[in-house]
Amino acid sequence: MLFGIENERLERRFPSPREWSWVSRWLYRSTRAEELPQANGFGLVDWAKTGQDYRQLLERLEDTKVDGKGLQRLLGVDGYIYTVAVGKMGIDISSKSEPWRRGYYECLMGAARAAEHLDTWVRDKTRNVAFPPEVVIGPSNSYHRPVPYGAKPAPLEENCEPAFESSEYYYMKILTTHGFNSRQRLDAALAYADWLEFKGLPSSAEDMYDWGLDIAMGALPLGVNDVVDTKTGVINQQATYVTPNILLATTALARHHAQNQNFSTALPIYLSILRAQRNLAHSSSKFPNSASPDSSDIEASVLSLLASFARSLLISPSYPDPPASGDFPATRNSTTACEEAATMAHIGEILFASPTISSSTLPYLNSHSSSTKRAKLDRSSGLAWTRDSVALAEQTLHSLSNPTSNVSPTSARPTALPPALLRSQKFSDEMTTARQRCTECLLSAMQNWKLMVAQLRQLEAAKQRPPQSYGFAKQGWFWSGGCVDADEKGRWDREAAMIEVKSKEVKRLMKEEGWLTGAKVNGGVQGFV
């Protein structure tokens, strides 16, 4: 009975496709749960077991005698596509239903995550046990580390082989499988590019970012051209068919250039992204109605909630609806302002880190900044963009947290919803995602703002420090020890004090967010107070 209850709990958390066999569905739920650090009681993920379970599940899904009935092999040697140094690639799953394809995709991505964690690990063929490379005993590892207390004895080098396939194998399998939508293939390409960045291969990572941009561009309808300059990654100013996939791919490409100090390439991409975000058409979806309900509505909602809860105990929920493919034009929604704030924060970082950037971007910078002083590009311009990012993220988070903020200013001010109803009200996934993104952006921008001002305070202190004396003090009318204008003196100290006040306001806002845990609030804002 306990086994059945546990499986039902996992099924609600990790829904599995209904058309899979019972064993595959059970294996999928269990393997997804194994990725949770708290699953085994030790706070650590056993990636060797998790990877082996994903591999076993994929074998069942690709077996035409088990759960892969109707799968077609793509043209190639023996019906498969082979890639040099990787091996057999994807298959044709287009005949399968969308839940089957989505579950298969989740398995491939899970196997890729396990492969990343098992990178360089080896398997002892004599015992079928995985070990990290630093404990292997052999001529290539003369100074091997001892195994932890209670672990199995270290393996001999001659008995070892790679513990798992490379992550490239699974990412390329997704990219070469026929039947995945463009968003799934784009996410796989960007995840593989991030892994290549981590491995110190920026050139190969850039190729994958370009591939991701090609995937996003390839999903555009016929006749839609010149949306993105494929050579620079800049979104065309006149482009009207800008999809979420294009915004995602160009943002990842810009971040890659910024991380590799290619500021002159990253900045125009970020500016074009911000321009595209601000030009998006408004979405037809709206936030939940904030009008004050009467007592009958509250009573009906409570009764329906109880009935829904009782029904959910007896009937398993249906498989979740498919997420958006990202192939249609993006619209303004609850997350757009948060994404704008994040883009502005990136622009501020670049301008602060490289104030001598090309002046060709100056007109657009001037027209999209709230500050009135933009005569030249210097560190203060990057600081101004960061301030604007903080203000926008905070304002958006306030509007998302206040149910009455969506009412038209011309209408009568509504009565606030009762606190009990607010606590019991279930916000949509879109609203939760928007608040999560705004919170992350606000904390990141606040951290950037604090670090920028700290550096400027150090520079100001260095300028105010009197020059070294050689037997006499240079003081007086012509040799004053300071080199800072009267208007600039103490400016950054005052701004640092303002940041301290703002950080307390942010922390108070975080505590008011009922969906945030106390640990996250304290951990995220601890650096500001």
mmCIF file of C-alpha atoms in Angstrom, residues 19 68-73 91-98 100-101 178-180:
data_model
loop_
_atom_site.group_PDB
_atom_site.id
_atom_site.type_symbol
_atom_site.label_atom_id
_atom_site.label_comp_id
_atom_site.label_asym_id
_atom_site.label_seq_id
_atom_site.Cartn_x
_atom_site.Cartn_y
_atom_site.Cartn_z
ATOM 1 C CA GLU A 19 0.696 5.216 -23.256
ATOM 2 C CA GLY A 68 8.869 2.032 -29.210
ATOM 3 C CA LYS A 69 6.312 0.464 -31.505
ATOM 4 C CA GLY A 70 6.119 2.368 -34.772
ATOM 5 C CA LEU A 71 9.466 4.144 -34.455
ATOM 6 C CA GLN A 72 11.275 4.728 -37.744
ATOM 7 C CA ARG A 73 15.018 4.875 -38.314
ATOM 8 C CA ILE A 91 15.562 8.411 -34.841
ATOM 9 C CA ASP A 92 12.168 9.363 -36.275
ATOM 10 C CA ILE A 93 9.560 9.738 -33.516
ATOM 11 C CA SER A 94 7.101 11.853 -35.498
ATOM 12 C CA SER A 95 4.534 9.035 -35.491
ATOM 13 C CA LYS A 96 4.315 9.121 -31.700
ATOM 14 C CA SER A 97 1.944 11.296 -29.703
ATOM 15 C CA GLU A 98 3.039 14.572 -28.159
ATOM 16 C CA TRP A 100 5.298 10.279 -25.719
ATOM 17 C CA ARG A 101 7.695 12.628 -27.506
ATOM 18 C CA HIS A 178 12.978 13.948 -36.172
ATOM 19 C CA GLY A 179 9.854 14.820 -34.177
ATOM 20 C CA PHE A 180 10.970 17.330 -31.549
#
